């Protein structure tokens, strides 16, 4: 997905930490799987082709990942682990805008956008991919949720605001635009998603309903 | 999709209007295509199987629709044409809630939800399906946009509000929930989407930026 996935340029034989080769094989295979998904979609994903692209033995790939759904699940785990940490700008609108811009840049990137489209498509018919995708978004939502709780502490949002729903609300219009329109995913769309979510949050639209007495 | 697609029970031979048979064949084939998509997804859609399900000659289906992407494009055209008209409740929140509940009921319905997931997945890799899907949402957005313009006229929303963006904002969290989480698409999710969008609209989050001087 990013620079973390390459073999470090300075790596010398003998200086790698234990497990280094395993980690490098995984990085190469997941990078190759991401490339193949972005180029051809899930339907054409093939373990032998991924092994070829990664310059890794086919047996290694079959033994370690077993199936294409297993490989995609591991790719999503890695994407969640290597995603960027949240920003802290000191205001709810600033934090939500930073989040929206990050999502927008990811989805507007040709490779990453195609990769997300492919994985979302696969999740509609592959339960194991759907579970892995849900976990990915869960990790991302948990990463950003504290910015909403901080906004509550600062008095910018009402007590009882559902932080997870707020973070999902920022992403939703960007994914909806990606999947249902031909319109570009531009920074203006990100800023509007953040501004709308911040306004709705301040107005109490994401306050959890209190349990019935 | 709904009762409009069946052959009228009262239809007697000789009483059908001109074009009746053609319309009935189309209805049967599109219903069968919808069933097949909902059950098996786009990757397994097959014209011969659709003809069998519809009890229509295979040649008719090949001659009229040609390819599975052609068939799905026609299904989306029909879905747009036969979708329900918008509600008019007299308030922005009431209208957006009616819209959100309609989308939520559609996506929560097992057959319709599976059908939309299948078509969205197909659109990620089939440009012709993507175009047909974009047209479908465009028709639905245009159907509901007047409720936002009425809200502006009533003083419930600021002048310059982008009606299409408001309508898309109501649907976005429901589709996002469908595609990226395991959480149920319940009426509470619809009501929250409507309330959040109404609050953001009132706060001016969907006012089009004025052009640079």
mmCIF file of N, CA, C and O in Angstrom, chain A residues 91-176:
data_model
loop_
_atom_site.group_PDB
_atom_site.id
_atom_site.type_symbol
_atom_site.label_atom_id
_atom_site.label_comp_id
_atom_site.label_asym_id
_atom_site.label_seq_id
_atom_site.Cartn_x
_atom_site.Cartn_y
_atom_site.Cartn_z
ATOM 1 N N UNK A 91 -9.792 21.123 16.816
ATOM 2 C CA UNK A 91 -11.224 21.417 16.653
ATOM 3 C C UNK A 91 -11.906 20.248 15.960
ATOM 4 O O UNK A 91 -11.265 19.500 15.208
ATOM 5 N N UNK A 92 -13.214 20.102 16.209
ATOM 6 C CA UNK A 92 -13.956 19.005 15.583
ATOM 7 C C UNK A 92 -13.929 19.148 14.063
ATOM 8 O O UNK A 92 -13.628 18.173 13.351
ATOM 9 N N UNK A 93 -14.223 20.358 13.570
ATOM 10 C CA UNK A 93 -14.243 20.542 12.112
ATOM 11 C C UNK A 93 -12.867 20.267 11.511
ATOM 12 O O UNK A 93 -12.755 19.626 10.463
ATOM 13 N N UNK A 94 -11.816 20.704 12.182
ATOM 14 C CA UNK A 94 -10.460 20.455 11.685
ATOM 15 C C UNK A 94 -10.142 18.964 11.633
ATOM 16 O O UNK A 94 -9.608 18.470 10.634
ATOM 17 N N UNK A 95 -10.500 18.252 12.690
ATOM 18 C CA UNK A 95 -10.208 16.820 12.731
ATOM 19 C C UNK A 95 -11.028 16.060 11.685
ATOM 20 O O UNK A 95 -10.501 15.179 10.994
ATOM 21 N N UNK A 96 -12.319 16.389 11.565
ATOM 22 C CA UNK A 96 -13.154 15.682 10.589
ATOM 23 C C UNK A 96 -12.709 16.010 9.161
ATOM 24 O O UNK A 96 -12.766 15.151 8.274
ATOM 25 N N UNK A 97 -12.249 17.236 8.946
ATOM 26 C CA UNK A 97 -11.754 17.605 7.613
ATOM 27 C C UNK A 97 -10.476 16.821 7.293
ATOM 28 O O UNK A 97 -10.303 16.330 6.165
ATOM 29 N N UNK A 98 -9.587 16.684 8.280
ATOM 30 C CA UNK A 98 -8.368 15.890 8.065
ATOM 31 C C UNK A 98 -8.735 14.445 7.716
ATOM 32 O O UNK A 98 -8.155 13.834 6.805
ATOM 33 N N UNK A 99 -9.717 13.895 8.422
ATOM 34 C CA UNK A 99 -10.167 12.527 8.151
ATOM 35 C C UNK A 99 -10.763 12.431 6.744
ATOM 36 O O UNK A 99 -10.425 11.525 5.962
ATOM 37 N N UNK A 100 -11.624 13.378 6.401
ATOM 38 C CA UNK A 100 -12.279 13.354 5.084
ATOM 39 C C UNK A 100 -11.256 13.483 3.960
ATOM 40 O O UNK A 100 -11.336 12.787 2.941
ATOM 41 N N UNK A 101 -10.262 14.366 4.150
ATOM 42 C CA UNK A 101 -9.235 14.547 3.116
ATOM 43 C C UNK A 101 -8.407 13.273 2.931
ATOM 44 O O UNK A 101 -8.022 12.927 1.814
ATOM 45 N N UNK A 102 -8.135 12.569 4.041
ATOM 46 C CA UNK A 102 -7.375 11.322 3.957
ATOM 47 C C UNK A 102 -8.164 10.263 3.185
ATOM 48 O O UNK A 102 -7.637 9.590 2.282
ATOM 49 N N UNK A 103 -9.439 10.119 3.501
ATOM 50 C CA UNK A 103 -10.292 9.157 2.792
ATOM 51 C C UNK A 103 -10.396 9.556 1.316
ATOM 52 O O UNK A 103 -10.277 8.714 0.418
ATOM 53 N N UNK A 104 -10.600 10.837 1.077
ATOM 54 C CA UNK A 104 -10.746 11.318 -0.311
ATOM 55 C C UNK A 104 -9.479 11.072 -1.120
ATOM 56 O O UNK A 104 -9.537 10.593 -2.256
ATOM 57 N N UNK A 105 -8.324 11.369 -0.540
ATOM 58 C CA UNK A 105 -7.066 11.135 -1.264
ATOM 59 C C UNK A 105 -6.889 9.648 -1.568
ATOM 60 O O UNK A 105 -6.439 9.273 -2.645
ATOM 61 N N UNK A 106 -7.235 8.809 -0.607
ATOM 62 C CA UNK A 106 -7.106 7.358 -0.804
ATOM 63 C C UNK A 106 -8.002 6.895 -1.943
ATOM 64 O O UNK A 106 -7.562 6.183 -2.858
ATOM 65 N N UNK A 107 -9.270 7.304 -1.908
ATOM 66 C CA UNK A 107 -10.219 6.818 -2.916
ATOM 67 C C UNK A 107 -9.969 7.448 -4.281
ATOM 68 O O UNK A 107 -10.298 6.854 -5.311
ATOM 69 N N UNK A 108 -9.401 8.655 -4.300
ATOM 70 C CA UNK A 108 -9.129 9.325 -5.588
ATOM 71 C C UNK A 108 -7.840 8.811 -6.225
ATOM 72 O O UNK A 108 -7.610 9.002 -7.419
ATOM 73 N N UNK A 109 -6.988 8.160 -5.449
ATOM 74 C CA UNK A 109 -5.759 7.590 -5.996
ATOM 75 C C UNK A 109 -6.131 6.425 -6.923
ATOM 76 O O UNK A 109 -6.915 5.552 -6.537
ATOM 77 N N UNK A 110 -5.590 6.405 -8.152
ATOM 78 C CA UNK A 110 -6.045 5.368 -9.087
ATOM 79 C C UNK A 110 -5.891 3.941 -8.545
ATOM 80 O O UNK A 110 -6.833 3.155 -8.602
ATOM 81 N N UNK A 111 -4.711 3.631 -7.992
ATOM 82 C CA UNK A 111 -4.519 2.262 -7.511
ATOM 83 C C UNK A 111 -5.378 1.980 -6.277
ATOM 84 O O UNK A 111 -6.081 0.982 -6.207
ATOM 85 N N UNK A 112 -5.330 2.878 -5.299
ATOM 86 C CA UNK A 112 -6.059 2.645 -4.055
ATOM 87 C C UNK A 112 -7.570 2.653 -4.296
ATOM 88 O O UNK A 112 -8.298 1.848 -3.726
ATOM 89 N N UNK A 113 -8.037 3.575 -5.139
ATOM 90 C CA UNK A 113 -9.468 3.637 -5.432
ATOM 91 C C UNK A 113 -9.944 2.352 -6.085
ATOM 92 O O UNK A 113 -10.974 1.785 -5.702
ATOM 93 N N UNK A 114 -9.172 1.871 -7.060
ATOM 94 C CA UNK A 114 -9.538 0.626 -7.746
ATOM 95 C C UNK A 114 -9.491 -0.553 -6.780
ATOM 96 O O UNK A 114 -10.329 -1.458 -6.826
ATOM 97 N N UNK A 115 -8.506 -0.529 -5.883
ATOM 98 C CA UNK A 115 -8.381 -1.603 -4.889
ATOM 99 C C UNK A 115 -9.588 -1.619 -3.948
ATOM 100 O O UNK A 115 -10.176 -2.679 -3.688
ATOM 101 N N UNK A 116 -9.995 -0.459 -3.452
ATOM 102 C CA UNK A 116 -11.169 -0.409 -2.566
ATOM 103 C C UNK A 116 -12.434 -0.836 -3.307
ATOM 104 O O UNK A 116 -13.267 -1.564 -2.763
ATOM 105 N N UNK A 117 -12.585 -0.384 -4.548
ATOM 106 C CA UNK A 117 -13.765 -0.806 -5.318
ATOM 107 C C UNK A 117 -13.789 -2.328 -5.460
ATOM 108 O O UNK A 117 -14.831 -2.965 -5.306
ATOM 109 N N UNK A 118 -12.625 -2.906 -5.759
ATOM 110 C CA UNK A 118 -12.549 -4.361 -5.961
ATOM 111 C C UNK A 118 -12.888 -5.114 -4.671
ATOM 112 O O UNK A 118 -13.596 -6.122 -4.692
ATOM 113 N N UNK A 119 -12.382 -4.621 -3.552
ATOM 114 C CA UNK A 119 -12.610 -5.326 -2.288
ATOM 115 C C UNK A 119 -14.063 -5.162 -1.834
ATOM 116 O O UNK A 119 -14.684 -6.109 -1.328
ATOM 117 N N UNK A 120 -14.633 -3.981 -2.035
ATOM 118 C CA UNK A 120 -16.045 -3.776 -1.679
ATOM 119 C C UNK A 120 -16.924 -4.678 -2.543
ATOM 120 O O UNK A 120 -17.878 -5.287 -2.055
ATOM 121 N N UNK A 121 -16.585 -4.775 -3.829
ATOM 122 C CA UNK A 121 -17.353 -5.652 -4.724
ATOM 123 C C UNK A 121 -17.248 -7.103 -4.262
ATOM 124 O O UNK A 121 -18.249 -7.821 -4.188
ATOM 125 N N UNK A 122 -16.041 -7.532 -3.924
ATOM 126 C CA UNK A 122 -15.852 -8.919 -3.483
ATOM 127 C C UNK A 122 -16.635 -9.192 -2.203
ATOM 128 O O UNK A 122 -17.204 -10.270 -2.024
ATOM 129 N N UNK A 123 -16.683 -8.195 -1.321
ATOM 130 C CA UNK A 123 -17.373 -8.378 -0.034
ATOM 131 C C UNK A 123 -18.873 -8.581 -0.213
ATOM 132 O O UNK A 123 -19.523 -9.151 0.668
ATOM 133 N N UNK A 124 -19.435 -8.139 -1.347
ATOM 134 C CA UNK A 124 -20.878 -8.333 -1.552
ATOM 135 C C UNK A 124 -21.223 -9.802 -1.770
ATOM 136 O O UNK A 124 -22.370 -10.185 -1.608
ATOM 137 N N UNK A 125 -20.233 -10.622 -2.161
ATOM 138 C CA UNK A 125 -20.577 -12.037 -2.399
ATOM 139 C C UNK A 125 -19.664 -13.026 -1.687
ATOM 140 O O UNK A 125 -19.881 -14.233 -1.784
ATOM 141 N N UNK A 126 -18.665 -12.547 -0.960
ATOM 142 C CA UNK A 126 -17.742 -13.424 -0.244
ATOM 143 C C UNK A 126 -17.816 -13.107 1.248
ATOM 144 O O UNK A 126 -17.241 -12.115 1.697
ATOM 145 N N UNK A 127 -18.480 -13.937 2.045
ATOM 146 C CA UNK A 127 -18.632 -13.600 3.471
ATOM 147 C C UNK A 127 -17.313 -13.362 4.189
ATOM 148 O O UNK A 127 -17.216 -12.471 5.030
ATOM 149 N N UNK A 128 -16.272 -14.125 3.828
ATOM 150 C CA UNK A 128 -15.006 -13.955 4.541
ATOM 151 C C UNK A 128 -14.366 -12.601 4.198
ATOM 152 O O UNK A 128 -13.757 -11.960 5.054
ATOM 153 N N UNK A 129 -14.517 -12.180 2.945
ATOM 154 C CA UNK A 129 -14.011 -10.865 2.558
ATOM 155 C C UNK A 129 -14.836 -9.770 3.241
ATOM 156 O O UNK A 129 -14.298 -8.745 3.672
ATOM 157 N N UNK A 130 -16.152 -9.994 3.343
ATOM 158 C CA UNK A 130 -17.014 -9.013 4.026
ATOM 159 C C UNK A 130 -16.558 -8.848 5.474
ATOM 160 O O UNK A 130 -16.417 -7.718 5.963
ATOM 161 N N UNK A 131 -16.287 -9.962 6.168
ATOM 162 C CA UNK A 131 -15.822 -9.873 7.567
ATOM 163 C C UNK A 131 -14.514 -9.087 7.670
ATOM 164 O O UNK A 131 -14.343 -8.245 8.548
ATOM 165 N N UNK A 132 -13.593 -9.389 6.753
ATOM 166 C CA UNK A 132 -12.293 -8.703 6.779
ATOM 167 C C UNK A 132 -12.471 -7.211 6.493
ATOM 168 O O UNK A 132 -11.810 -6.357 7.095
ATOM 169 N N UNK A 133 -13.388 -6.885 5.580
ATOM 170 C CA UNK A 133 -13.648 -5.481 5.247
ATOM 171 C C UNK A 133 -14.282 -4.771 6.448
ATOM 172 O O UNK A 133 -13.913 -3.634 6.773
ATOM 173 N N UNK A 134 -15.221 -5.434 7.110
ATOM 174 C CA UNK A 134 -15.843 -4.835 8.294
ATOM 175 C C UNK A 134 -14.783 -4.561 9.363
ATOM 176 O O UNK A 134 -14.795 -3.511 9.994
ATOM 177 N N UNK A 135 -13.852 -5.527 9.546
ATOM 178 C CA UNK A 135 -12.791 -5.323 10.539
ATOM 179 C C UNK A 135 -11.924 -4.130 10.153
ATOM 180 O O UNK A 135 -11.545 -3.328 10.993
ATOM 181 N N UNK A 136 -11.609 -4.009 8.854
ATOM 182 C CA UNK A 136 -10.793 -2.882 8.395
ATOM 183 C C UNK A 136 -11.452 -1.554 8.776
ATOM 184 O O UNK A 136 -10.823 -0.670 9.370
ATOM 185 N N UNK A 137 -12.753 -1.416 8.448
ATOM 186 C CA UNK A 137 -13.421 -0.140 8.752
ATOM 187 C C UNK A 137 -13.565 0.054 10.256
ATOM 188 O O UNK A 137 -13.491 1.173 10.752
ATOM 189 N N UNK A 138 -13.734 -1.033 10.984
ATOM 190 C CA UNK A 138 -13.837 -0.939 12.424
ATOM 191 C C UNK A 138 -12.538 -0.374 13.021
ATOM 192 O O UNK A 138 -12.572 0.500 13.890
ATOM 193 N N UNK A 139 -11.403 -0.864 12.527
ATOM 194 C CA UNK A 139 -10.105 -0.361 13.006
ATOM 195 C C UNK A 139 -9.979 1.130 12.695
ATOM 196 O O UNK A 139 -9.571 1.932 13.533
ATOM 197 N N UNK A 140 -10.364 1.521 11.473
ATOM 198 C CA UNK A 140 -10.233 2.931 11.087
ATOM 199 C C UNK A 140 -11.167 3.824 11.908
ATOM 200 O O UNK A 140 -10.803 4.932 12.300
ATOM 201 N N UNK A 141 -12.393 3.334 12.151
ATOM 202 C CA UNK A 141 -13.352 4.126 12.940
ATOM 203 C C UNK A 141 -12.836 4.286 14.370
ATOM 204 O O UNK A 141 -12.879 5.383 14.941
ATOM 205 N N UNK A 142 -12.280 3.218 14.952
ATOM 206 C CA UNK A 142 -11.747 3.299 16.310
ATOM 207 C C UNK A 142 -10.543 4.239 16.387
ATOM 208 O O UNK A 142 -10.327 4.902 17.393
ATOM 209 N N UNK A 143 -9.747 4.269 15.318
ATOM 210 C CA UNK A 143 -8.584 5.175 15.288
ATOM 211 C C UNK A 143 -9.041 6.641 15.397
ATOM 212 O O UNK A 143 -8.416 7.437 16.082
ATOM 213 N N UNK A 144 -10.143 6.972 14.702
ATOM 214 C CA UNK A 144 -10.564 8.377 14.625
ATOM 215 C C UNK A 144 -11.603 8.768 15.671
ATOM 216 O O UNK A 144 -11.819 9.973 15.911
ATOM 217 N N UNK A 145 -12.256 7.802 16.295
ATOM 218 C CA UNK A 145 -13.337 8.128 17.235
ATOM 219 C C UNK A 145 -12.908 9.075 18.370
ATOM 220 O O UNK A 145 -13.703 9.929 18.780
ATOM 221 N N UNK A 146 -11.657 8.971 18.882
ATOM 222 C CA UNK A 146 -11.297 9.861 19.994
ATOM 223 C C UNK A 146 -11.442 11.342 19.667
ATOM 224 O O UNK A 146 -11.654 12.165 20.565
ATOM 225 N N UNK A 147 -11.365 11.724 18.386
ATOM 226 C CA UNK A 147 -11.502 13.159 18.072
ATOM 227 C C UNK A 147 -12.913 13.646 18.389
ATOM 228 O O UNK A 147 -13.107 14.817 18.721
ATOM 229 N N UNK A 148 -13.884 12.739 18.308
ATOM 230 C CA UNK A 148 -15.262 13.132 18.657
ATOM 231 C C UNK A 148 -15.398 13.249 20.175
ATOM 232 O O UNK A 148 -16.014 14.186 20.693
ATOM 233 N N UNK A 149 -14.787 12.291 20.895
ATOM 234 C CA UNK A 149 -14.861 12.359 22.362
ATOM 235 C C UNK A 149 -14.148 13.609 22.882
ATOM 236 O O UNK A 149 -14.604 14.252 23.831
ATOM 237 N N UNK A 150 -13.042 13.985 22.234
ATOM 238 C CA UNK A 150 -12.359 15.223 22.624
ATOM 239 C C UNK A 150 -13.256 16.436 22.363
ATOM 240 O O UNK A 150 -13.269 17.395 23.144
ATOM 241 N N UNK A 151 -14.003 16.396 21.250
ATOM 242 C CA UNK A 151 -14.915 17.508 20.931
ATOM 243 C C UNK A 151 -16.008 17.618 21.993
ATOM 244 O O UNK A 151 -16.401 18.725 22.378
ATOM 245 N N UNK A 152 -16.484 16.465 22.479
ATOM 246 C CA UNK A 152 -17.487 16.482 23.558
ATOM 247 C C UNK A 152 -16.865 17.126 24.803
ATOM 248 O O UNK A 152 -17.466 18.004 25.438
ATOM 249 N N UNK A 153 -15.618 16.720 25.124
ATOM 250 C CA UNK A 153 -14.941 17.284 26.305
ATOM 251 C C UNK A 153 -14.736 18.797 26.170
ATOM 252 O O UNK A 153 -14.791 19.524 27.158
ATOM 253 N N UNK A 154 -14.491 19.258 24.950
ATOM 254 C CA UNK A 154 -14.285 20.699 24.729
ATOM 255 C C UNK A 154 -15.606 21.464 24.668
ATOM 256 O O UNK A 154 -15.603 22.680 24.506
ATOM 257 N N UNK A 155 -16.729 20.740 24.695
ATOM 258 C CA UNK A 155 -18.027 21.410 24.602
ATOM 259 C C UNK A 155 -18.457 21.708 23.165
ATOM 260 O O UNK A 155 -19.419 22.431 22.934
ATOM 261 N N UNK A 156 -17.753 21.100 22.188
ATOM 262 C CA UNK A 156 -18.108 21.342 20.783
ATOM 263 C C UNK A 156 -19.226 20.422 20.303
ATOM 264 O O UNK A 156 -19.786 20.644 19.232
ATOM 265 N N UNK A 157 -19.492 19.349 21.031
ATOM 266 C CA UNK A 157 -20.514 18.373 20.638
ATOM 267 C C UNK A 157 -21.255 17.946 21.892
ATOM 268 O O UNK A 157 -20.665 17.920 22.979
ATOM 269 N N UNK A 158 -22.551 17.622 21.771
ATOM 270 C CA UNK A 158 -23.313 17.265 22.971
ATOM 271 C C UNK A 158 -22.861 15.940 23.584
ATOM 272 O O UNK A 158 -22.383 15.054 22.871
ATOM 273 N N UNK A 159 -23.026 15.832 24.904
ATOM 274 C CA UNK A 159 -22.755 14.565 25.596
ATOM 275 C C UNK A 159 -23.638 13.477 24.995
ATOM 276 O O UNK A 159 -24.756 13.750 24.551
ATOM 277 N N UNK A 160 -23.100 12.255 24.945
ATOM 278 C CA UNK A 160 -23.885 11.141 24.407
ATOM 279 C C UNK A 160 -23.759 10.995 22.899
ATOM 280 O O UNK A 160 -24.400 10.136 22.303
ATOM 281 N N UNK A 161 -22.921 11.831 22.263
ATOM 282 C CA UNK A 161 -22.701 11.700 20.822
ATOM 283 C C UNK A 161 -22.035 10.366 20.507
ATOM 284 O O UNK A 161 -21.066 9.983 21.156
ATOM 285 N N UNK A 162 -22.561 9.666 19.527
ATOM 286 C CA UNK A 162 -22.015 8.366 19.112
ATOM 287 C C UNK A 162 -20.813 8.616 18.196
ATOM 288 O O UNK A 162 -20.964 8.920 17.018
ATOM 289 N N UNK A 163 -19.616 8.485 18.776
ATOM 290 C CA UNK A 163 -18.391 8.841 18.047
ATOM 291 C C UNK A 163 -18.219 7.999 16.779
ATOM 292 O O UNK A 163 -17.789 8.502 15.739
ATOM 293 N N UNK A 164 -18.564 6.721 16.861
ATOM 294 C CA UNK A 164 -18.392 5.851 15.690
ATOM 295 C C UNK A 164 -19.300 6.292 14.540
ATOM 296 O O UNK A 164 -18.881 6.312 13.381
ATOM 297 N N UNK A 165 -20.543 6.658 14.876
ATOM 298 C CA UNK A 165 -21.458 7.104 13.812
ATOM 299 C C UNK A 165 -20.967 8.400 13.162
ATOM 300 O O UNK A 165 -21.138 8.605 11.966
ATOM 301 N N UNK A 166 -20.366 9.272 13.958
ATOM 302 C CA UNK A 166 -19.844 10.530 13.403
ATOM 303 C C UNK A 166 -18.724 10.234 12.406
ATOM 304 O O UNK A 166 -18.709 10.771 11.288
ATOM 305 N N UNK A 167 -17.803 9.358 12.781
ATOM 306 C CA UNK A 167 -16.686 9.052 11.885
ATOM 307 C C UNK A 167 -17.186 8.376 10.613
ATOM 308 O O UNK A 167 -16.744 8.693 9.493
ATOM 309 N N UNK A 168 -18.165 7.464 10.743
ATOM 310 C CA UNK A 168 -18.723 6.827 9.545
ATOM 311 C C UNK A 168 -19.427 7.844 8.656
ATOM 312 O O UNK A 168 -19.391 7.731 7.432
ATOM 313 N N UNK A 169 -20.067 8.840 9.281
ATOM 314 C CA UNK A 169 -20.805 9.845 8.496
ATOM 315 C C UNK A 169 -19.878 10.679 7.613
ATOM 316 O O UNK A 169 -20.296 11.170 6.564
ATOM 317 N N UNK A 170 -18.627 10.842 8.043
ATOM 318 C CA UNK A 170 -17.664 11.595 7.222
ATOM 319 C C UNK A 170 -17.319 10.806 5.955
ATOM 320 O O UNK A 170 -17.244 11.362 4.855
ATOM 321 N N UNK A 171 -17.109 9.511 6.111
ATOM 322 C CA UNK A 171 -16.718 8.680 4.959
ATOM 323 C C UNK A 171 -17.876 8.408 4.003
ATOM 324 O O UNK A 171 -17.674 8.285 2.794
ATOM 325 N N UNK A 172 -19.089 8.261 4.554
ATOM 326 C CA UNK A 172 -20.219 7.760 3.761
ATOM 327 C C UNK A 172 -20.438 8.499 2.442
ATOM 328 O O UNK A 172 -20.544 7.855 1.382
ATOM 329 N N UNK A 173 -20.485 9.842 2.427
ATOM 330 C CA UNK A 173 -20.747 10.507 1.145
ATOM 331 C C UNK A 173 -19.620 10.311 0.134
ATOM 332 O O UNK A 173 -19.866 10.357 -1.074
ATOM 333 N N UNK A 174 -18.405 10.066 0.634
ATOM 334 C CA UNK A 174 -17.269 9.886 -0.291
ATOM 335 C C UNK A 174 -17.355 8.516 -0.952
ATOM 336 O O UNK A 174 -17.156 8.378 -2.166
ATOM 337 N N UNK A 175 -17.653 7.494 -0.167
ATOM 338 C CA UNK A 175 -17.846 6.166 -0.754
ATOM 339 C C UNK A 175 -19.079 6.148 -1.653
ATOM 340 O O UNK A 175 -19.071 5.511 -2.707
ATOM 341 N N UNK A 176 -20.140 6.835 -1.243
ATOM 342 C CA UNK A 176 -21.365 6.864 -2.053
ATOM 343 C C UNK A 176 -21.082 7.527 -3.405
ATOM 344 O O UNK A 176 -21.517 7.047 -4.451
#
